[in-house]
GROMACS .gro file of C-alpha atoms in nm:
model
  379
    1MET     CA    1   0.570   1.890  -1.471
    2HIS     CA    2   0.887   1.900  -1.262
    3PHE     CA    3   0.867   1.862  -0.887
    4ASP     CA    4   1.095   2.052  -0.655
    5LEU     CA    5   1.037   1.919  -0.307
    6THR     CA    6   0.934   2.173  -0.046
    7GLU     CA    7   1.155   2.212   0.259
    8GLU     CA    8   0.916   1.994   0.462
    9GLN     CA    9   0.903   1.722   0.193
   10ALA     CA   10   1.283   1.720   0.165
   11LEU     CA   11   1.314   1.685   0.544
   12ILE     CA   12   1.066   1.395   0.546
   13LYS     CA   13   1.261   1.229   0.263
   14LYS     CA   14   1.588   1.258   0.455
   15MET     CA   15   1.434   1.141   0.782
   16MET     CA   16   1.265   0.840   0.618
   17ARG     CA   17   1.579   0.752   0.416
   18ASP     CA   18   1.792   0.756   0.733
   19PHE     CA   19   1.532   0.554   0.924
   20ALA     CA   20   1.494   0.298   0.643
   21GLU     CA   21   1.870   0.252   0.612
   22GLY     CA   22   1.934   0.237   0.987
   23GLU     CA   23   1.627   0.061   1.127
   24VAL     CA   24   1.445  -0.123   0.848
   25ALA     CA   25   1.709  -0.255   0.606
   26PRO     CA   26   1.924  -0.452   0.856
   27GLY     CA   27   1.649  -0.704   0.944
   28ALA     CA   28   1.467  -0.716   0.609
   29ASP     CA   29   1.616  -1.043   0.479
   30GLU     CA   30   1.566  -1.220   0.811
   31ARG     CA   31   1.203  -1.104   0.834
   32ASP     CA   32   1.144  -1.227   0.480
   33ARG     CA   33   1.288  -1.567   0.575
   34THR     CA   34   1.103  -1.607   0.906
   35LYS     CA   35   0.781  -1.423   0.804
   36GLN     CA   36   0.822  -1.215   1.119
   37PHE     CA   37   0.603  -0.902   1.125
   38PRO     CA   38   0.811  -0.581   1.179
   39GLU     CA   39   0.652  -0.485   1.512
   40ALA     CA   40   0.972  -0.326   1.647
   41VAL     CA   41   1.002  -0.114   1.330
   42PHE     CA   42   0.648   0.018   1.376
   43ALA     CA   43   0.709   0.095   1.742
   44LYS     CA   44   0.999   0.314   1.623
   45LEU     CA   45   0.792   0.471   1.343
   46THR     CA   46   0.536   0.562   1.610
   47LYS     CA   47   0.810   0.738   1.812
   48LEU     CA   48   0.913   0.916   1.493
   49GLY     CA   49   0.558   1.058   1.476
   50VAL     CA   50   0.476   0.951   1.119
   51MET     CA   51   0.193   0.702   1.173
   52GLY     CA   52  -0.066   0.971   1.094
   53LEU     CA   53   0.155   1.167   0.853
   54PRO     CA   54  -0.110   1.309   0.612
   55PHE     CA   55  -0.397   1.340   0.861
   56PRO     CA   56  -0.501   1.656   1.052
   57GLU     CA   57  -0.306   1.748   1.365
   58GLN     CA   58  -0.640   1.781   1.545
   59TYR     CA   59  -0.661   1.399   1.545
   60GLY     CA   60  -0.295   1.338   1.627
   61GLY     CA   61  -0.178   1.340   1.264
   62GLY     CA   62   0.120   1.514   1.108
   63GLY     CA   63  -0.076   1.753   0.884
   64ALA     CA   64   0.156   1.671   0.594
   65ASP     CA   65   0.056   1.640   0.228
   66THR     CA   66   0.006   1.335   0.007
   67ILE     CA   67   0.344   1.379  -0.165
   68SER     CA   68   0.509   1.344   0.178
   69PHE     CA   69   0.312   1.024   0.235
   70ALA     CA   70   0.428   0.891  -0.105
   71ILE     CA   71   0.789   0.978  -0.017
   72ALA     CA   72   0.763   0.791   0.315
   73VAL     CA   73   0.618   0.480   0.144
   74GLU     CA   74   0.886   0.491  -0.126
   75GLU     CA   75   1.173   0.515   0.120
   76LEU     CA   76   1.047   0.224   0.332
   77SER     CA   77   0.975   0.008   0.025
   78ARG     CA   78   1.321   0.079  -0.115
   79VAL     CA   79   1.467  -0.149   0.155
   80CYS     CA   80   1.170  -0.362   0.269
   81ALA     CA   81   0.844  -0.382   0.075
   82SER     CA   82   0.671  -0.567   0.361
   83THR     CA   83   0.727  -0.260   0.578
   84GLY     CA   84   0.624  -0.033   0.292
   85ILE     CA   85   0.292  -0.207   0.230
   86THR     CA   86   0.213  -0.223   0.602
   87TYR     CA   87   0.266   0.152   0.635
   88SER     CA   88   0.086   0.238   0.311
   89ALA     CA   89  -0.220   0.026   0.397
   90HIS     CA   90  -0.228   0.163   0.753
   91ILE     CA   91  -0.270   0.516   0.619
   92SER     CA   92  -0.438   0.491   0.277
   93LEU     CA   93  -0.674   0.204   0.358
   94GLY     CA   94  -0.699   0.210   0.738
   95GLY     CA   95  -0.706   0.580   0.818
   96ALA     CA   96  -0.831   0.736   0.494
   97PRO     CA   97  -1.194   0.609   0.494
   98ILE     CA   98  -1.243   0.735   0.849
   99HIS     CA   99  -1.078   1.066   0.762
  100LEU     CA  100  -1.284   1.107   0.443
  101PHE     CA  101  -1.625   0.986   0.558
  102GLY     CA  102  -1.625   0.966   0.937
  103THR     CA  103  -1.806   1.200   1.175
  104HIS     CA  104  -1.602   1.411   1.416
  105GLU     CA  105  -1.684   1.159   1.691
  106GLN     CA  106  -1.574   0.864   1.475
  107LYS     CA  107  -1.249   1.042   1.389
  108GLU     CA  108  -1.176   1.112   1.755
  109LYS     CA  109  -1.249   0.752   1.848
  110TYR     CA  110  -1.095   0.565   1.555
  111LEU     CA  111  -0.861   0.794   1.357
  112THR     CA  112  -0.672   0.931   1.657
  113PRO     CA  113  -0.539   0.592   1.777
  114LEU     CA  114  -0.425   0.517   1.421
  115CYS     CA  115  -0.240   0.849   1.401
  116THR     CA  116  -0.072   0.793   1.737
  117GLY     CA  117   0.030   0.439   1.640
  118GLU     CA  118  -0.175   0.269   1.911
  119TYR     CA  119  -0.268   0.006   1.652
  120LEU     CA  120  -0.255  -0.041   1.275
  121GLY     CA  121  -0.524   0.050   1.025
  122ALA     CA  122  -0.692  -0.205   0.799
  123PHE     CA  123  -0.977  -0.212   0.549
  124GLY     CA  124  -1.212  -0.498   0.454
  125LEU     CA  125  -1.330  -0.496   0.093
  126THR     CA  126  -1.211  -0.807  -0.094
  127GLU     CA  127  -1.406  -1.131  -0.054
  128PRO     CA  128  -1.347  -1.484  -0.184
  129ASN     CA  129  -1.596  -1.418  -0.468
  130ALA     CA  130  -1.562  -1.040  -0.491
  131GLY     CA  131  -1.214  -0.928  -0.594
  132SER     CA  132  -1.205  -0.703  -0.902
  133ASP     CA  133  -1.586  -0.725  -0.892
  134ALA     CA  134  -1.624  -0.551  -0.555
  135GLY     CA  135  -1.992  -0.505  -0.636
  136GLY     CA  136  -2.029  -0.880  -0.583
  137THR     CA  137  -1.998  -0.834  -0.204
  138ARG     CA  138  -2.177  -1.111  -0.011
  139THR     CA  139  -2.116  -0.994   0.348
  140THR     CA  140  -2.446  -0.863   0.487
  141ALA     CA  141  -2.546  -0.615   0.757
  142LYS     CA  142  -2.900  -0.613   0.895
  143LEU     CA  143  -3.040  -0.352   1.132
  144HIS     CA  144  -3.200  -0.498   1.446
  145GLY     CA  145  -3.319  -0.215   1.669
  146ASP     CA  146  -3.015   0.006   1.723
  147GLN     CA  147  -2.759  -0.263   1.629
  148TRP     CA  148  -2.621  -0.375   1.295
  149VAL     CA  149  -2.568  -0.751   1.270
  150ILE     CA  150  -2.290  -0.835   1.022
  151SER     CA  151  -2.214  -1.178   0.872
  152GLY     CA  152  -1.974  -1.281   0.598
  153SER     CA  153  -1.605  -1.311   0.519
  154LYS     CA  154  -1.322  -1.107   0.371
  155CYS     CA  155  -0.990  -1.224   0.225
  156PHE     CA  156  -0.640  -1.084   0.157
  157ILE     CA  157  -0.680  -0.813   0.422
  158THR     CA  158  -0.358  -0.633   0.519
  159ASN     CA  159  -0.275  -0.556   0.886
  160ALA     CA  160  -0.594  -0.693   1.047
  161SER     CA  161  -0.407  -0.901   1.309
  162PHE     CA  162  -0.262  -0.573   1.441
  163ALA     CA  163  -0.581  -0.363   1.417
  164LYS     CA  164  -0.827  -0.305   1.700
  165SER     CA  165  -1.095  -0.190   1.457
  166LEU     CA  166  -1.135  -0.162   1.081
  167ALA     CA  167  -1.371  -0.031   0.816
  168LEU     CA  168  -1.542  -0.291   0.598
  169THR     CA  169  -1.821  -0.319   0.342
  170ALA     CA  170  -2.147  -0.512   0.374
  171VAL     CA  171  -2.471  -0.532   0.178
  172THR     CA  172  -2.755  -0.351   0.354
  173ASP     CA  173  -3.006  -0.372   0.065
  174ARG     CA  174  -2.952  -0.645  -0.195
  175SER     CA  175  -3.218  -0.501  -0.428
  176LYS     CA  176  -3.016  -0.182  -0.494
  177GLY     CA  177  -2.701  -0.345  -0.636
  178THR     CA  178  -2.388  -0.144  -0.556
  179ASP     CA  179  -2.611   0.131  -0.408
  180GLY     CA  180  -2.710  -0.120  -0.141
  181ILE     CA  181  -2.355  -0.159  -0.006
  182SER     CA  182  -2.265   0.031   0.314
  183ALA     CA  183  -1.947   0.073   0.519
  184PHE     CA  184  -1.904   0.004   0.889
  185ILE     CA  185  -1.637   0.045   1.154
  186VAL     CA  186  -1.604  -0.289   1.333
  187PRO     CA  187  -1.391  -0.370   1.640
  188THR     CA  188  -1.178  -0.678   1.575
  189ASP     CA  189  -1.241  -0.813   1.926
  190ALA     CA  190  -1.621  -0.817   1.879
  191PRO     CA  191  -1.783  -1.154   1.956
  192GLY     CA  192  -1.813  -1.359   1.636
  193PHE     CA  193  -1.523  -1.176   1.466
  194THR     CA  194  -1.227  -1.401   1.376
  195VAL     CA  195  -0.901  -1.291   1.213
  196LEU     CA  196  -0.706  -1.574   1.048
  197SER     CA  197  -0.347  -1.526   0.934
  198ASN     CA  198  -0.228  -1.840   0.758
  199TYR     CA  199  -0.175  -1.752   0.394
  200GLU     CA  200   0.139  -1.889   0.227
  201LYS     CA  201   0.248  -1.605  -0.002
  202MET     CA  202   0.491  -1.565  -0.288
  203GLY     CA  203   0.638  -1.246  -0.143
  204LEU     CA  204   0.586  -0.969   0.113
  205HIS     CA  205   0.643  -1.239   0.376
  206ALA     CA  206   0.675  -1.002   0.671
  207SER     CA  207   0.348  -0.827   0.586
  208ASN     CA  208   0.034  -0.941   0.771
  209THR     CA  209  -0.227  -1.076   0.527
  210THR     CA  210  -0.546  -1.211   0.679
  211GLU     CA  211  -0.888  -1.359   0.632
  212LEU     CA  212  -1.181  -1.215   0.829
  213VAL     CA  213  -1.478  -1.423   0.935
  214LEU     CA  214  -1.785  -1.247   1.080
  215GLU     CA  215  -2.060  -1.455   1.238
  216ASN     CA  216  -2.346  -1.236   1.360
  217VAL     CA  217  -2.109  -0.960   1.471
  218THR     CA  218  -2.307  -0.672   1.627
  219VAL     CA  219  -2.202  -0.308   1.616
  220PRO     CA  220  -2.397  -0.004   1.732
  221LYS     CA  221  -2.598   0.195   1.478
  222GLU     CA  222  -2.348   0.485   1.500
  223ASN     CA  223  -2.071   0.260   1.359
  224LEU     CA  224  -2.213   0.310   1.010
  225LEU     CA  225  -1.941   0.496   0.817
  226GLY     CA  226  -2.083   0.771   0.598
  227LYS     CA  227  -2.434   0.731   0.459
  228GLU     CA  228  -2.616   0.400   0.423
  229GLY     CA  229  -2.580   0.277   0.065
  230ASN     CA  230  -2.267   0.485   0.000
  231GLY     CA  231  -2.013   0.220   0.103
  232TYR     CA  232  -1.924   0.112  -0.249
  233LYS     CA  233  -1.865   0.471  -0.366
  234GLN     CA  234  -1.669   0.551  -0.050
  235PHE     CA  235  -1.438   0.255  -0.093
  236LEU     CA  236  -1.379   0.334  -0.462
  237ALA     CA  237  -1.272   0.684  -0.352
  238THR     CA  238  -1.050   0.528  -0.084
  239LEU     CA  239  -0.884   0.307  -0.347
  240ASP     CA  240  -0.805   0.614  -0.562
  241GLY     CA  241  -0.588   0.740  -0.277
  242GLY     CA  242  -0.454   0.391  -0.204
  243ARG     CA  243  -0.328   0.365  -0.560
  244ILE     CA  244  -0.091   0.653  -0.491
  245GLY     CA  245   0.052   0.442  -0.207
  246ILE     CA  246   0.090   0.134  -0.429
  247GLY     CA  247   0.255   0.347  -0.699
  248ALA     CA  248   0.497   0.486  -0.440
  249MET     CA  249   0.574   0.133  -0.319
  250ALA     CA  250   0.650   0.025  -0.676
  251VAL     CA  251   0.883   0.321  -0.723
  252GLY     CA  252   1.062   0.234  -0.397
  253ILE     CA  253   1.106  -0.135  -0.482
  254ALA     CA  254   1.228  -0.046  -0.832
  255GLN     CA  255   1.469   0.213  -0.693
  256GLY     CA  256   1.613  -0.040  -0.449
  257ALA     CA  257   1.655  -0.306  -0.720
  258TYR     CA  258   1.811  -0.053  -0.959
  259GLU     CA  259   2.061   0.072  -0.698
  260LYS     CA  260   2.170  -0.283  -0.618
  261SER     CA  261   2.209  -0.358  -0.990
  262LEU     CA  262   2.413  -0.046  -1.057
  263GLN     CA  263   2.641  -0.122  -0.762
  264TYR     CA  264   2.681  -0.487  -0.870
  265ALA     CA  265   2.751  -0.394  -1.233
  266LYS     CA  266   3.038  -0.168  -1.122
  267VAL     CA  267   3.216  -0.433  -0.913
  268ARG     CA  268   3.138  -0.756  -1.104
  269LYS     CA  269   3.410  -0.843  -1.357
  270GLN     CA  270   3.349  -1.044  -1.675
  271PHE     CA  271   3.590  -1.086  -1.968
  272GLY     CA  272   3.837  -0.853  -1.795
  273HIS     CA  273   3.591  -0.562  -1.758
  274SER     CA  274   3.329  -0.453  -1.508
  275LEU     CA  275   2.973  -0.533  -1.619
  276SER     CA  276   2.895  -0.162  -1.633
  277ALA     CA  277   3.146  -0.125  -1.920
  278PHE     CA  278   2.921  -0.335  -2.147
  279GLN     CA  279   2.666  -0.144  -2.352
  280ALA     CA  280   2.400  -0.416  -2.305
  281ILE     CA  281   2.415  -0.361  -1.927
  282GLN     CA  282   2.442   0.018  -1.961
  283PHE     CA  283   2.121   0.023  -2.165
  284LYS     CA  284   1.937  -0.191  -1.910
  285LEU     CA  285   2.042   0.046  -1.630
  286ALA     CA  286   1.957   0.354  -1.840
  287ASP     CA  287   1.606   0.220  -1.906
  288MET     CA  288   1.564   0.142  -1.536
  289ALA     CA  289   1.667   0.494  -1.433
  290MET     CA  290   1.442   0.657  -1.695
  291ASN     CA  291   1.133   0.454  -1.615
  292ILE     CA  292   1.171   0.491  -1.238
  293GLU     CA  293   1.193   0.869  -1.282
  294LEU     CA  294   0.881   0.870  -1.501
  295ALA     CA  295   0.692   0.654  -1.251
  296ARG     CA  296   0.794   0.877  -0.960
  297ASN     CA  297   0.675   1.187  -1.143
  298MET     CA  298   0.340   1.021  -1.217
  299VAL     CA  299   0.295   0.928  -0.851
  300TYR     CA  300   0.386   1.281  -0.739
  301LYS     CA  301   0.150   1.433  -0.995
  302ALA     CA  302  -0.144   1.223  -0.871
  303ALA     CA  303  -0.054   1.313  -0.511
  304TRP     CA  304  -0.025   1.683  -0.601
  305LEU     CA  305  -0.366   1.685  -0.771
  306LYS     CA  306  -0.518   1.518  -0.463
  307ASP     CA  307  -0.361   1.784  -0.240
  308GLN     CA  308  -0.503   2.058  -0.463
  309GLY     CA  309  -0.851   1.914  -0.419
  310ARG     CA  310  -0.868   1.837  -0.789
  311GLY     CA  311  -0.982   1.517  -0.964
  312PHE     CA  312  -0.705   1.257  -0.962
  313LYS     CA  313  -0.880   0.924  -1.036
  314LYS     CA  314  -0.728   0.889  -1.385
  315GLU     CA  315  -0.382   1.000  -1.274
  316ALA     CA  316  -0.381   0.767  -0.970
  317ALA     CA  317  -0.480   0.473  -1.192
  318MET     CA  318  -0.213   0.565  -1.448
  319ALA     CA  319   0.053   0.606  -1.180
  320LYS     CA  320  -0.037   0.277  -1.012
  321LEU     CA  321  -0.049   0.089  -1.344
  322PHE     CA  322   0.272   0.231  -1.488
  323ALA     CA  323   0.472   0.216  -1.164
  324SER     CA  324   0.369  -0.141  -1.079
  325GLU     CA  325   0.444  -0.273  -1.429
  326ILE     CA  326   0.775  -0.085  -1.441
  327GLY     CA  327   0.857  -0.209  -1.091
  328MET     CA  328   0.813  -0.567  -1.208
  329LYS     CA  329   1.024  -0.508  -1.522
  330VAL     CA  330   1.302  -0.337  -1.325
  331CYS     CA  331   1.316  -0.625  -1.075
  332ASP     CA  332   1.322  -0.877  -1.360
  333GLN     CA  333   1.618  -0.695  -1.519
  334ALA     CA  334   1.787  -0.661  -1.180
  335VAL     CA  335   1.786  -1.040  -1.144
  336GLN     CA  336   1.916  -1.068  -1.502
  337ILE     CA  337   2.205  -0.826  -1.439
  338HIS     CA  338   2.304  -1.027  -1.130
  339GLY     CA  339   2.298  -1.348  -1.335
  340GLY     CA  340   2.309  -1.665  -1.123
  341TYR     CA  341   2.360  -1.455  -0.809
  342GLY     CA  342   2.032  -1.277  -0.882
  343TYR     CA  343   1.855  -1.607  -0.826
  344MET     CA  344   2.011  -1.639  -0.479
  345LYS     CA  345   1.859  -1.485  -0.167
  346GLU     CA  346   2.191  -1.338  -0.056
  347TYR     CA  347   2.177  -1.070  -0.327
  348GLN     CA  348   1.827  -0.948  -0.232
  349VAL     CA  349   1.701  -0.870  -0.582
  350GLU     CA  350   1.505  -1.198  -0.585
  351ARG     CA  351   1.316  -1.069  -0.278
  352PHE     CA  352   1.241  -0.743  -0.459
  353PHE     CA  353   1.121  -0.945  -0.760
  354ARG     CA  354   0.883  -1.159  -0.549
  355ASP     CA  355   0.755  -0.858  -0.356
  356ALA     CA  356   0.693  -0.647  -0.668
  357LYS     CA  357   0.442  -0.888  -0.827
  358LEU     CA  358   0.162  -0.811  -0.582
  359LEU     CA  359   0.159  -0.447  -0.694
  360GLU     CA  360   0.017  -0.550  -1.033
  361ILE     CA  361  -0.267  -0.724  -0.846
  362GLY     CA  362  -0.356  -0.539  -0.523
  363GLU     CA  363  -0.586  -0.235  -0.504
  364GLY     CA  364  -0.711  -0.300  -0.854
  365THR     CA  365  -0.532  -0.529  -1.100
  366SER     CA  366  -0.353  -0.387  -1.404
  367GLU     CA  367  -0.661  -0.488  -1.605
  368VAL     CA  368  -0.890  -0.293  -1.370
  369GLN     CA  369  -0.662   0.013  -1.390
  370ARG     CA  370  -0.694   0.005  -1.769
  371MET     CA  371  -1.073  -0.009  -1.731
  372VAL     CA  372  -1.065   0.291  -1.495
  373ILE     CA  373  -0.842   0.490  -1.734
  374ALA     CA  374  -1.061   0.397  -2.034
  375ARG     CA  375  -1.370   0.528  -1.854
  376GLN     CA  376  -1.189   0.846  -1.750
  377ILE     CA  377  -1.083   0.924  -2.108
  378GLY     CA  378  -1.441   0.878  -2.228
  379CYS     CA  379  -1.435   0.532  -2.385
   0.00000   0.00000   0.00000
């Protein structure tokens, strides 16, 4: 399947490329060093009108398709993966569950401010003892009159320090297993709700990664998202879409690392020749280019199927798995091509390498993706 971008997709690609080069790239190294969240970048993205890119215009969104969203994530990640993951999570994890399962009133109240960039979207699924096994959720929600009382904790949550509300899962009926897990929209300023941001991470330093602690947090009955007992299913569906975002991030990081390697190989001289004159280096760069193109096509295919309203679970898992593993390999080879300089921060590929690793872990590890694919092919 070959993808020719539509006029709108091509315009979004150009706009996001120009924005990434002009506004995101210049401060990326400094943000990585200082762990400074890119607030100014997101203020500018809000002015650009892309914070609700794939959501309906009725709620302040851009009405664009999923391929356009993937393009936007790729272009941001190509220069700064911390910005890419913040944007991807804002849309695919923050906005998507409300868009997919929310009532009209919930969308007006909670999706609109996300689309207009008033605050960032976040999503609370992972817990200290429930990572790949999301069915092991321990956070509970109990109905008292017309209020849900929620207690528990979540970990590794992206963007929560910059969210005013977020969707999260809690057990409403322990006896039903995963059918007893429900989803709720919870304001982050509710009494008993604490957001902690003190993880020391390997990469993605400018991204906001948090722990959530809920101690008898009360939300009104109408803050239930979707049907009671459907939270687990809803969040699995949300992750299918999120995997397109992670795949797009991986493609962007790989593209950035490849471009830097190609440029370096042309100017770096060894034994009287540029590196790019050596077949060993040519083959590395050829493999990079080929695999990035394959990964991009897989991401676009999953996005296209989603836009057609067709099943895309298998394709999203394949795209996420292949793109994240290729992203890691490309970054590894990018460091290798740069030699000793690749190990130094000045040449940026070491940042790409550190940032890429999370993509084999987040939103379903590589092992989980293989389990999803195996089930989809009838194993």
